[in-house]
Coordinates of C-alpha atoms in Angstrom, one line a residue:
M1 CA -43.4 -101.5 51.4
L2 CA -45.8 -103.9 53.2
K3 CA -45.3 -106.5 50.1
I4 CA -41.6 -107.7 51.5
P5 CA -42.5 -108.8 55.1
A6 CA -45.2 -110.5 53.6
L7 CA -43.3 -112.3 50.9
S8 CA -40.8 -112.6 53.7
I9 CA -43.1 -114.5 55.9
A10 CA -44.2 -116.5 53.1
L11 CA -41.1 -117.7 52.2
S12 CA -40.4 -118.6 56.1
F13 CA -43.0 -120.9 56.2
A14 CA -42.6 -122.8 52.9
L15 CA -38.9 -123.2 53.7
A16 CA -39.6 -124.3 57.3
A17 CA -42.6 -127.0 55.7
S18 CA -40.1 -128.4 53.0
A19 CA -37.1 -128.8 55.5
M20 CA -39.9 -130.5 57.8
A21 CA -40.4 -133.8 54.7
Q22 CA -39.1 -136.2 54.0
E23 CA -38.0 -137.1 51.0
R24 CA -38.1 -141.2 49.7
Q25 CA -34.7 -143.0 49.9
W26 CA -32.9 -146.4 49.2
N27 CA -32.9 -148.3 52.4
F28 CA -30.9 -151.7 52.2
D29 CA -31.6 -154.7 55.0
V30 CA -30.8 -158.1 55.1
S31 CA -32.1 -160.0 57.3
D32 CA -31.7 -163.9 58.0
T33 CA -33.0 -164.8 55.3
D34 CA -34.2 -162.6 53.2
A35 CA -32.4 -159.1 51.8
Y36 CA -34.9 -155.6 50.7
L37 CA -34.1 -152.8 48.9
L38 CA -36.4 -150.0 49.3
F39 CA -37.2 -147.1 48.1
G40 CA -39.3 -144.7 50.6
V41 CA -39.1 -143.1 53.9
P42 CA -37.4 -144.2 56.2
E43 CA -39.5 -145.4 59.5
S44 CA -43.0 -144.4 57.4
D45 CA -45.5 -147.4 55.6
D46 CA -44.3 -144.6 52.4
V47 CA -42.5 -147.4 49.8
G48 CA -42.7 -146.5 46.5
M49 CA -41.3 -149.4 45.3
S50 CA -39.2 -152.5 47.1
F51 CA -36.8 -155.3 45.7
W52 CA -37.1 -158.4 48.3
C53 CA -35.7 -161.8 48.2
G54 CA -34.6 -165.5 50.4
L55 CA -31.4 -164.9 50.5
R56 CA -28.9 -166.9 47.8
T57 CA -32.3 -168.1 45.6
G58 CA -31.4 -165.9 42.6
D59 CA -34.6 -165.0 42.6
I60 CA -35.8 -161.4 43.1
N61 CA -39.2 -159.7 43.6
I62 CA -40.1 -156.3 42.5
I63 CA -42.7 -154.8 44.2
F64 CA -44.9 -151.7 43.1
P65 CA -47.3 -150.7 46.3
E66 CA -48.9 -148.0 43.8
A67 CA -49.8 -148.4 39.9
D68 CA -53.0 -147.2 37.8
P69 CA -55.3 -147.7 40.0
T70 CA -57.6 -147.8 36.8
L71 CA -56.0 -151.8 36.3
P72 CA -58.0 -154.4 37.9
A73 CA -57.4 -156.5 41.2
D74 CA -55.9 -160.0 40.5
S75 CA -55.3 -160.0 36.8
D76 CA -52.0 -160.8 34.9
L77 CA -50.3 -157.9 32.7
Q78 CA -47.9 -157.6 31.0
F79 CA -45.6 -154.2 31.5
T80 CA -42.1 -152.6 30.4
I81 CA -38.8 -151.5 32.8
T82 CA -36.5 -149.1 31.3
A83 CA -32.7 -148.6 32.6
G84 CA -30.5 -146.9 30.3
E85 CA -31.9 -147.7 26.6
E86 CA -32.6 -151.3 27.7
T87 CA -36.5 -151.9 27.9
I88 CA -37.8 -155.3 28.9
T89 CA -41.3 -156.4 29.3
V90 CA -42.1 -158.2 32.0
D91 CA -45.3 -160.3 33.5
G92 CA -46.8 -159.3 36.7
K93 CA -49.7 -159.6 39.0
T94 CA -51.8 -157.3 40.0
S95 CA -53.2 -157.6 43.9
A96 CA -55.9 -154.4 45.8
N97 CA -53.8 -152.5 48.1
E98 CA -56.6 -151.3 50.1
E99 CA -54.4 -149.5 52.3
A100 CA -53.4 -146.7 50.2
G101 CA -56.6 -147.1 48.0
S102 CA -54.7 -148.2 44.4
I103 CA -53.8 -151.5 43.0
S104 CA -50.2 -153.2 43.7
V105 CA -48.2 -155.1 40.6
E106 CA -45.5 -157.9 41.7
T107 CA -43.5 -159.4 39.6
H108 CA -40.1 -161.6 39.5
L109 CA -36.5 -161.2 37.4
A110 CA -34.3 -163.7 38.4
E111 CA -31.0 -162.4 39.7
S112 CA -29.1 -163.5 36.9
D113 CA -31.0 -162.3 33.9
P114 CA -29.0 -159.7 32.0
F115 CA -31.1 -157.2 32.3
W116 CA -29.7 -156.2 35.7
R117 CA -26.5 -155.3 34.0
H118 CA -28.5 -152.2 32.7
M119 CA -29.8 -151.8 36.2
L120 CA -26.6 -151.2 37.7
D121 CA -25.1 -148.9 35.2
A122 CA -28.4 -146.7 35.1
D123 CA -28.7 -144.3 37.5
R124 CA -32.5 -144.1 37.3
F125 CA -35.5 -146.6 36.0
K126 CA -38.7 -146.2 34.4
V127 CA -41.6 -148.4 35.1
S128 CA -44.9 -148.3 32.6
I129 CA -47.7 -150.1 34.1
G130 CA -51.2 -149.1 32.6
K131 CA -51.2 -145.8 31.7
E132 CA -49.1 -145.2 34.8
E133 CA -45.5 -144.3 33.8
L134 CA -43.2 -144.6 37.7
I135 CA -39.4 -142.8 37.6
F136 CA -37.1 -144.3 40.0
P137 CA -33.4 -143.2 41.3
L138 CA -31.1 -145.8 41.1
V139 CA -28.2 -143.0 42.9
D140 CA -27.5 -144.1 46.1
A141 CA -29.5 -147.7 46.0
E142 CA -27.2 -150.9 47.2
L143 CA -28.5 -152.1 44.2
A144 CA -24.9 -154.7 43.2
G145 CA -25.1 -155.2 47.4
F146 CA -28.4 -156.6 47.1
M147 CA -27.9 -158.5 44.3
L148 CA -25.1 -160.4 46.1
A149 CA -27.2 -161.1 48.2
C150 CA -29.6 -162.8 46.3
R151 CA -27.4 -164.3 44.3
K152 CA -27.6 -168.5 44.0
N153 CA -24.8 -170.2 45.0

């Protein structure tokens, strides 16, 4: 008889805790000079990845703040990005992310690159950096609007 009330209490605490936890979501923002599309927890430092560009520059920066921590800082590397059935290999640069105690990776990809067409059609994309494989949803990402803001005139 005591098992049912204990289970009910435990379930109540679990549901309350999950309701308080925020999940990462996409946030699109444009300033006077730049456009940003971030995947993270709103109003926090929790960012899983971000795209940013100078308005109408045609050059999109892609940043993964927490990649494979075994990678050396300040190194060049190649990694892959997969959207749908299409995979590309890109050149990146690592840097120490001291706040997270990890390694960040940054790359650039022109807005005119044909790979973006696959990103626009996909519901998620996968990144393989070193031993890490990261998967990001694209549902609710305002990728088309972001790319329009980045498009070189």
